[in-house]
CSV table of C-alpha atoms in Angstrom, one decimal:
chain,number,residue,atom,x,y,z
F,1,MET,CA,103.2,-143.9,13.3
F,2,GLY,CA,103.0,-147.9,14.4
F,3,LEU,CA,104.6,-146.9,17.8
F,4,LEU,CA,102.2,-144.0,18.7
F,5,ARG,CA,99.5,-146.5,18.1
F,6,ILE,CA,100.5,-148.7,20.6
F,7,ILE,CA,101.5,-146.1,23.2
F,8,MET,CA,98.3,-143.8,22.3
F,9,PRO,CA,94.9,-144.9,23.9
F,10,PRO,CA,92.6,-145.9,21.1
F,11,LYS,CA,90.2,-142.5,22.3
F,12,LEU,CA,93.0,-140.5,21.5
F,13,GLN,CA,93.7,-142.2,18.2
F,14,LEU,CA,90.1,-141.6,17.0
F,15,LEU,CA,90.3,-138.0,18.1
F,16,GLY,CA,93.6,-137.6,16.0
F,17,VAL,CA,91.6,-138.9,12.9
F,18,VAL,CA,89.1,-136.8,13.7
F,19,ALA,CA,90.9,-133.5,13.9
F,20,PHE,CA,92.9,-134.9,10.7
F,21,VAL,CA,89.7,-135.0,8.7
F,22,ILE,CA,88.4,-131.6,10.3
F,23,ALA,CA,91.6,-130.0,9.2
F,24,MET,CA,91.4,-131.5,5.8
F,25,LEU,CA,88.0,-129.9,5.5
F,26,PHE,CA,88.6,-126.7,6.6
F,27,LEU,CA,91.5,-126.7,4.0
F,28,GLU,CA,89.0,-127.6,1.3
F,29,ASN,CA,86.7,-125.1,2.2
F,30,GLN,CA,89.3,-122.0,2.2
F,31,ILE,CA,90.7,-123.3,-1.1
F,32,GLN,CA,87.2,-123.2,-2.6
F,33,LYS,CA,86.7,-120.0,-0.9
F,34,LEU,CA,89.7,-118.8,-2.8
F,35,GLU,CA,88.9,-120.0,-5.8
F,36,GLU,CA,85.6,-118.0,-6.0
F,37,SER,CA,87.3,-114.9,-4.8
F,38,ARG,CA,89.3,-115.2,-7.8
F,39,GLY,CA,86.6,-115.7,-9.9
F,40,LYS,CA,85.1,-112.7,-8.6
F,41,LEU,CA,88.0,-110.5,-8.5
F,42,GLU,CA,88.5,-111.9,-12.3
F,43,ARG,CA,85.1,-110.7,-13.1
F,44,ALA,CA,85.7,-107.2,-11.5
F,45,ILE,CA,88.9,-106.8,-13.5
F,46,ALA,CA,87.0,-107.6,-16.6
F,47,ARG,CA,84.2,-105.3,-15.9
F,48,HIS,CA,86.7,-102.7,-15.1
F,49,GLU,CA,88.2,-102.9,-18.3
F,50,VAL,CA,85.2,-102.9,-20.4
F,51,ARG,CA,84.1,-99.8,-18.7
F,52,GLU,CA,87.6,-98.1,-19.1
F,53,ILE,CA,87.0,-99.2,-23.0
F,54,GLU,CA,83.5,-97.5,-23.0
F,55,GLN,CA,84.9,-94.5,-21.3
F,56,ARG,CA,87.9,-94.0,-24.2
F,57,ARG,CA,85.4,-94.7,-26.6
F,58,THR,CA,83.4,-91.9,-25.3
F,59,MET,CA,86.1,-89.4,-25.0
F,60,ASP,CA,87.1,-90.2,-28.6
F,61,ASN,CA,83.5,-89.7,-29.7
F,62,PRO,CA,81.4,-87.4,-27.5
F,63,ARG,CA,78.1,-87.6,-29.4
F,64,GLN,CA,75.0,-89.2,-28.0
F,65,ASP,CA,75.2,-92.6,-26.7
F,66,PRO,CA,75.1,-94.8,-29.4
F,67,GLY,CA,73.4,-97.4,-27.6
F,68,GLU,CA,70.7,-94.7,-27.0
F,69,GLU,CA,70.2,-93.8,-30.7
F,70,GLU,CA,70.2,-97.7,-31.7
F,71,LEU,CA,67.2,-98.5,-28.8
F,72,ASP,CA,65.0,-95.2,-30.7
F,73,ASP,CA,65.7,-96.7,-33.9
F,74,ILE,CA,63.9,-99.9,-33.0
F,75,ILE,CA,60.6,-100.8,-34.9
F,76,ILE,CA,58.9,-103.8,-33.8
F,77,LEU,CA,56.0,-105.4,-36.2
F,78,TYR,CA,53.6,-107.4,-34.9
F,79,ASN,CA,51.4,-108.9,-37.8
F,80,ARG,CA,48.8,-110.6,-35.6
F,81,VAL,CA,46.8,-113.5,-36.7
F,82,PRO,CA,42.7,-113.3,-36.0
F,83,LYS,CA,41.6,-114.7,-32.9
F,84,THR,CA,44.9,-115.4,-30.9
F,85,ALA,CA,44.4,-113.0,-28.2
F,86,SER,CA,46.2,-110.3,-30.4
F,87,THR,CA,44.0,-107.5,-29.0
F,88,SER,CA,44.7,-108.5,-25.5
F,89,PHE,CA,48.4,-108.3,-26.3
F,90,THR,CA,48.1,-105.2,-28.3
F,91,ASN,CA,46.4,-103.5,-25.3
F,92,ILE,CA,49.3,-104.0,-23.2
F,93,ALA,CA,51.3,-102.0,-25.9
F,94,TYR,CA,49.0,-99.1,-26.0
F,95,ASP,CA,49.0,-98.7,-22.0
F,96,LEU,CA,52.8,-98.6,-21.9
F,97,CYS,CA,53.5,-96.5,-25.0
F,98,SER,CA,53.1,-93.0,-23.1
F,99,LYS,CA,55.3,-94.4,-19.9
F,100,ASN,CA,58.2,-96.0,-22.0
F,101,ARG,CA,58.1,-93.1,-24.7
F,102,TYR,CA,56.9,-95.1,-27.9
F,103,HIS,CA,54.4,-94.7,-30.5
F,104,VAL,CA,52.1,-97.6,-31.1
F,105,LEU,CA,50.4,-97.7,-34.8
F,106,HIS,CA,47.5,-100.1,-36.2
F,107,ILE,CA,48.2,-101.0,-39.9
F,108,ASN,CA,44.2,-100.8,-41.1
F,109,THR,CA,44.5,-102.6,-44.5
F,110,THR,CA,41.1,-102.6,-47.0
F,111,LYS,CA,38.5,-105.4,-45.8
F,112,ASN,CA,41.3,-106.8,-43.4
F,113,ASN,CA,43.1,-108.2,-46.5
F,114,PRO,CA,46.5,-109.8,-45.2
F,115,VAL,CA,48.4,-109.4,-48.4
F,116,MET,CA,49.3,-106.1,-49.8
F,117,SER,CA,49.6,-105.2,-53.3
F,118,LEU,CA,53.5,-104.8,-54.7
F,119,GLN,CA,53.3,-101.0,-54.4
F,120,ASP,CA,51.7,-101.2,-50.8
F,121,GLN,CA,54.6,-103.1,-49.7
F,122,ALA,CA,57.0,-100.6,-51.2
F,123,ARG,CA,54.9,-97.9,-49.4
F,124,PHE,CA,54.7,-99.5,-46.5
F,125,VAL,CA,58.2,-100.4,-46.1
F,126,LYS,CA,59.3,-96.8,-47.0
F,127,ASN,CA,57.1,-95.8,-44.3
F,128,VAL,CA,58.4,-97.9,-41.3
F,129,THR,CA,61.9,-97.7,-42.3
F,130,THR,CA,62.0,-93.9,-42.8
F,131,TRP,CA,59.2,-92.3,-40.6
F,132,LYS,CA,61.6,-91.0,-38.1
F,133,GLU,CA,59.1,-89.0,-36.1
F,134,MET,CA,57.2,-92.4,-35.2
F,135,LYS,CA,60.5,-94.3,-33.9
F,136,PRO,CA,60.8,-95.8,-31.5
F,137,GLY,CA,57.4,-97.7,-33.0
F,138,PHE,CA,55.0,-100.9,-32.5
F,139,TYR,CA,53.2,-101.3,-35.7
F,140,HIS,CA,50.4,-104.1,-35.5
F,141,GLY,CA,47.9,-105.5,-38.1
F,142,HIS,CA,46.3,-108.6,-39.7
F,143,VAL,CA,49.2,-108.6,-42.3
F,144,ALA,CA,51.1,-111.2,-43.7
F,145,TYR,CA,55.1,-111.7,-43.0
F,146,LEU,CA,56.5,-109.3,-45.3
F,147,ASP,CA,60.4,-109.6,-46.0
F,148,PHE,CA,62.2,-106.2,-46.0
F,149,THR,CA,65.1,-107.0,-47.7
F,150,LYS,CA,63.5,-107.3,-51.2
F,151,TYR,CA,63.0,-103.4,-50.9
F,152,GLY,CA,66.9,-102.8,-50.1
F,153,VAL,CA,66.3,-102.3,-46.5
F,154,LYS,CA,69.7,-103.1,-44.4
F,155,LYS,CA,67.9,-102.6,-40.9
F,156,LYS,CA,65.0,-104.9,-40.8
F,157,PRO,CA,62.1,-104.6,-37.9
F,158,ILE,CA,62.0,-107.2,-34.9
F,159,TYR,CA,59.0,-109.3,-35.8
F,160,VAL,CA,56.6,-110.7,-32.8
F,161,ASN,CA,53.8,-113.1,-32.9
F,162,VAL,CA,51.2,-115.5,-31.3
F,163,ILE,CA,49.3,-118.4,-32.2
F,164,ARG,CA,46.9,-120.4,-31.3
F,165,ASP,CA,45.5,-124.1,-31.3
F,166,PRO,CA,44.3,-124.1,-35.1
F,167,ILE,CA,40.7,-125.4,-33.9
F,168,GLU,CA,40.3,-123.4,-31.4
F,169,ARG,CA,41.2,-120.5,-33.1
F,170,LEU,CA,38.6,-121.5,-35.5
F,171,VAL,CA,35.8,-122.0,-33.2
F,172,SER,CA,36.5,-118.7,-31.7
F,173,TYR,CA,36.3,-116.9,-35.1
F,174,TYR,CA,33.2,-118.7,-36.1
F,175,TYR,CA,31.5,-117.0,-32.9
F,176,PHE,CA,33.2,-114.0,-32.9
F,177,LEU,CA,31.4,-113.3,-36.6
F,178,ARG,CA,28.3,-114.0,-35.3
F,179,PHE,CA,27.7,-112.6,-31.7
F,180,GLY,CA,31.0,-110.5,-31.7
F,181,ASP,CA,33.0,-109.9,-27.9
F,182,ASP,CA,32.5,-108.3,-25.0
F,183,TYR,CA,35.5,-105.2,-26.4
F,184,ARG,CA,32.9,-104.1,-29.0
F,185,PRO,CA,29.7,-105.7,-27.8
F,186,GLY,CA,27.6,-103.1,-30.1
F,187,LEU,CA,29.4,-103.5,-33.4
F,188,LYS,CA,27.1,-105.4,-35.7
F,189,ARG,CA,29.3,-108.6,-36.7
F,190,ARG,CA,29.3,-109.8,-40.6
F,191,LYS,CA,27.1,-113.4,-39.8
F,192,GLN,CA,24.9,-111.8,-36.9
F,193,GLY,CA,21.8,-113.4,-36.6
F,194,ASP,CA,23.0,-116.8,-37.5
F,195,LYS,CA,22.3,-118.7,-34.6
F,196,LYS,CA,23.8,-122.1,-36.1
F,197,THR,CA,26.5,-123.5,-33.5
F,198,PHE,CA,29.7,-124.4,-34.7
F,199,ASP,CA,28.8,-128.1,-34.3
F,200,GLU,CA,25.9,-127.9,-36.4
F,201,CYS,CA,27.8,-126.0,-39.4
F,202,VAL,CA,30.6,-128.8,-39.3
F,203,ALA,CA,27.5,-131.8,-39.6
F,204,ALA,CA,25.8,-130.0,-42.2
F,205,GLY,CA,29.3,-129.5,-44.1
F,206,GLY,CA,29.4,-125.7,-43.8
F,207,SER,CA,31.8,-123.4,-45.4
F,208,ASP,CA,32.3,-121.4,-42.6
F,209,CYS,CA,33.4,-124.4,-40.8
F,210,ALA,CA,35.4,-126.3,-43.3
F,211,PRO,CA,39.2,-127.7,-42.9
F,212,GLU,CA,40.1,-125.0,-45.6
F,213,LYS,CA,39.2,-122.3,-42.9
F,214,LEU,CA,42.3,-123.7,-40.8
F,215,TRP,CA,44.8,-122.5,-43.2
F,216,LEU,CA,45.8,-119.3,-42.1
F,217,GLN,CA,48.5,-119.2,-39.7
F,218,ILE,CA,51.0,-121.0,-41.9
F,219,PRO,CA,50.1,-118.1,-44.7
F,220,PHE,CA,50.8,-115.3,-42.0
F,221,PHE,CA,53.8,-116.7,-41.5
F,222,CYS,CA,55.1,-118.0,-44.6
F,223,GLY,CA,54.4,-114.2,-46.3
F,224,HIS,CA,53.2,-112.7,-49.6
F,225,SER,CA,54.1,-115.3,-51.8
F,226,SER,CA,51.2,-117.1,-53.9
F,227,GLU,CA,52.2,-120.5,-52.8
F,228,CYS,CA,51.7,-119.1,-49.4
F,229,TRP,CA,48.0,-119.0,-49.6
F,230,ASN,CA,47.4,-122.3,-51.6
F,231,VAL,CA,45.4,-124.2,-49.4
F,232,GLY,CA,47.5,-127.5,-48.1
F,233,SER,CA,50.9,-126.6,-49.6
F,234,LYS,CA,53.7,-128.3,-47.9
F,235,TRP,CA,56.2,-125.6,-49.3
F,236,ALA,CA,54.2,-123.1,-47.4
F,237,LEU,CA,54.6,-125.0,-44.3
F,238,GLU,CA,58.3,-125.4,-44.4
F,239,GLN,CA,58.4,-121.9,-45.0
F,240,ALA,CA,56.6,-120.7,-42.4
F,241,LYS,CA,58.8,-122.8,-40.0
F,242,TYR,CA,61.8,-121.1,-41.9
F,243,ASN,CA,60.7,-117.6,-41.2
F,244,LEU,CA,59.3,-118.3,-37.6
F,245,VAL,CA,62.7,-119.2,-36.5
F,246,ASN,CA,65.0,-116.9,-38.8
F,247,GLU,CA,62.6,-113.6,-38.9
F,248,TYR,CA,60.8,-113.6,-35.7
F,249,LEU,CA,62.7,-112.7,-32.3
F,250,LEU,CA,59.9,-114.4,-30.3
F,251,VAL,CA,56.4,-116.3,-31.2
F,252,GLY,CA,54.4,-116.9,-28.2
F,253,ILE,CA,51.3,-119.1,-27.5
F,254,THR,CA,47.7,-118.0,-26.8
F,255,GLU,CA,47.6,-120.1,-23.7
F,256,GLU,CA,51.0,-119.3,-22.3
F,257,LEU,CA,50.6,-115.6,-23.1
F,258,GLU,CA,52.0,-114.1,-19.7
F,259,ASP,CA,55.3,-116.0,-19.9
F,260,PHE,CA,55.5,-114.6,-23.9
F,261,ILE,CA,54.9,-111.3,-22.4
F,262,MET,CA,57.6,-111.9,-19.7
F,263,LEU,CA,60.2,-113.1,-22.1
F,264,LEU,CA,59.7,-109.6,-24.2
F,265,GLU,CA,59.9,-107.5,-21.4
F,266,ALA,CA,63.3,-109.0,-20.4
F,267,VAL,CA,64.8,-108.9,-23.8
F,268,LEU,CA,62.9,-105.6,-24.8
F,269,PRO,CA,62.5,-103.5,-22.0
F,270,ARG,CA,62.6,-100.2,-23.9
F,271,PHE,CA,59.0,-101.2,-25.0
F,272,PHE,CA,57.7,-103.7,-22.6
F,273,ARG,CA,59.1,-102.9,-19.3
F,274,GLY,CA,56.4,-103.2,-16.8
F,275,ALA,CA,54.3,-105.4,-19.0
F,276,THR,CA,54.1,-108.7,-17.0
F,277,GLU,CA,52.7,-106.9,-14.0
F,278,LEU,CA,50.4,-105.0,-16.2
F,279,TYR,CA,49.0,-107.9,-17.6
F,280,ARG,CA,48.4,-109.8,-14.2
F,281,THR,CA,46.6,-106.8,-12.7
F,282,GLY,CA,45.3,-104.7,-15.2
F,283,LYS,CA,41.7,-104.4,-16.8
F,284,LYS,CA,42.2,-104.3,-20.2
F,285,SER,CA,44.6,-107.8,-20.8
F,286,HIS,CA,41.7,-110.0,-20.4
F,287,LEU,CA,38.9,-107.8,-22.1
F,288,ARG,CA,38.2,-109.2,-25.3
F,289,LYS,CA,36.3,-112.4,-25.4
F,290,THR,CA,34.0,-113.8,-28.0
F,291,THR,CA,30.4,-114.0,-26.8
F,292,GLU,CA,28.2,-116.8,-26.9
F,293,LYS,CA,30.8,-119.5,-27.7
F,294,LYS,CA,30.2,-123.2,-27.2
F,295,LEU,CA,33.3,-125.6,-27.3
F,296,PRO,CA,32.9,-128.1,-30.0
F,297,THR,CA,32.0,-131.7,-29.3
F,298,LYS,CA,34.8,-134.9,-29.8
F,299,GLU,CA,32.7,-136.0,-32.6
F,300,THR,CA,33.3,-132.6,-34.4
F,301,ILE,CA,37.0,-132.3,-33.3
F,302,ALA,CA,37.4,-135.6,-34.6
F,303,ARG,CA,35.9,-134.4,-38.1
F,304,LEU,CA,38.4,-131.8,-38.6
F,305,GLN,CA,41.1,-133.8,-37.6
F,306,VAL,CA,40.8,-136.1,-40.4
F,307,SER,CA,41.9,-133.1,-42.7
F,308,GLU,CA,45.3,-132.8,-44.2
F,309,ILE,CA,44.8,-129.2,-43.5
F,310,TRP,CA,44.5,-129.7,-39.8
F,311,LYS,CA,47.3,-131.8,-39.6
F,312,MET,CA,49.6,-129.2,-41.7
F,313,GLU,CA,48.2,-126.3,-39.5
F,314,ASN,CA,48.6,-128.5,-36.3
F,315,GLU,CA,52.1,-129.6,-37.4
F,316,PHE,CA,53.4,-125.7,-37.6
F,317,TYR,CA,51.5,-125.1,-34.2
F,318,GLU,CA,53.5,-127.9,-32.4
F,319,PHE,CA,56.5,-126.5,-34.2
F,320,ALA,CA,55.6,-123.2,-32.6
F,321,LEU,CA,54.8,-124.6,-29.3
F,322,GLU,CA,58.2,-126.7,-29.0
F,323,GLN,CA,60.3,-123.5,-30.1
F,324,PHE,CA,58.5,-121.5,-27.3
F,325,GLN,CA,59.1,-123.6,-24.5
F,326,PHE,CA,63.0,-124.3,-25.8
F,327,ILE,CA,63.3,-120.5,-25.3
F,328,ARG,CA,61.4,-120.1,-22.2
F,329,ALA,CA,63.2,-123.2,-20.6
F,330,HIS,CA,66.5,-121.6,-21.4
F,331,ALA,CA,65.3,-118.1,-19.9
F,332,VAL,CA,63.3,-118.9,-16.6
F,333,ARG,CA,63.0,-120.9,-13.5
F,334,GLU,CA,59.9,-122.1,-11.9
F,335,LYS,CA,59.9,-121.6,-7.8
F,336,ASP,CA,57.1,-121.8,-5.6
F,337,GLY,CA,54.4,-122.2,-8.8
F,338,GLU,CA,56.3,-118.8,-10.1
F,339,LEU,CA,58.1,-118.2,-13.1
F,340,TYR,CA,61.5,-116.4,-12.4
F,341,LEU,CA,64.1,-114.7,-15.2
F,342,LEU,CA,67.6,-116.3,-14.9
F,343,SER,CA,70.0,-113.3,-14.1
F,344,LYS,CA,72.9,-112.9,-16.5
F,345,SER,CA,75.0,-116.0,-17.1
F,346,PHE,CA,78.1,-114.8,-18.8
F,347,PHE,CA,80.8,-111.8,-18.4
F,348,TYR,CA,83.9,-110.8,-20.7
F,349,GLU,CA,87.6,-111.5,-19.8
F,350,LYS,CA,90.9,-111.4,-21.3
F,351,ILE,CA,89.9,-108.1,-23.1
F,352,TYR,CA,93.3,-107.0,-25.4
F,353,PRO,CA,94.9,-104.4,-25.9
F,354,LYS,CA,94.6,-103.6,-22.2
F,355,ALA,CA,93.7,-100.2,-21.1
F,356,THR,CA,96.7,-97.8,-21.0
């Protein structure tokens, strides 16, 4: 080789080195392509084996596809918290029910009491789980979380919900009771005629804007235990967090409602196929807006934030927000200002016994 360097001109030596580098890069590229081809082949073989197993099971048991039976047996329970954009979301369910072939039922409790009596709990659980004519079904209403397993039910409904910044929710509810909204503008409201602003109410120490009125989202998630409705209960806060993580499929945030609907469409297309597009383009999704609502001043907000009740409700809200953003971060990607759902990122392989 040393002799060649002496004999060969420098330009030819350089060309030789370049040719060698190009050849190595070409080989590396071919090896990478072979690895990718092998991966695709393995995935194709795995998919073929899965299909063969499914075909064998279908031949052995030629009844209706069990997947279809399970989808038609699904119950979604949306125990909606007041003034969290619940009507906007529920309108989506109503608009899609005929197209996607499911039933929507409103749970109308006396005086909107979120706590059911023990006998009503039992009746409700029995209705929801055995009313075959209403399956698949989407139930919604202002009802606290209810543990179906306490009544011996094996298959529980799928819980979903939406929560909101606690002060924003209270302000919206305060004006809703006085001026209503553009959903049913002619309906007389309980506090109609009271022109006092939220700021004036807080300054006067009024009961409708007291910190105790913030205590709502925690008990709705906590449930039907008496301690859930004990204002300021730390046990209720922890139980609400536990239920949110362990008993709810997805809990969205009012301020990010479109992302919540997008995720539901991805995971429950049987109900929500077409929901994202409907929310973006439909007329009903943004229909309900509280009338005459005036944003509170910084001083009013500061007075409420001193309360331990606000601190607990805000802790729960921040906890829910963190959970939702974690789920969203692992399900979507942003491109050019738009969110896109990630495609399937797993497959099955090394399936035994082999198909015969």
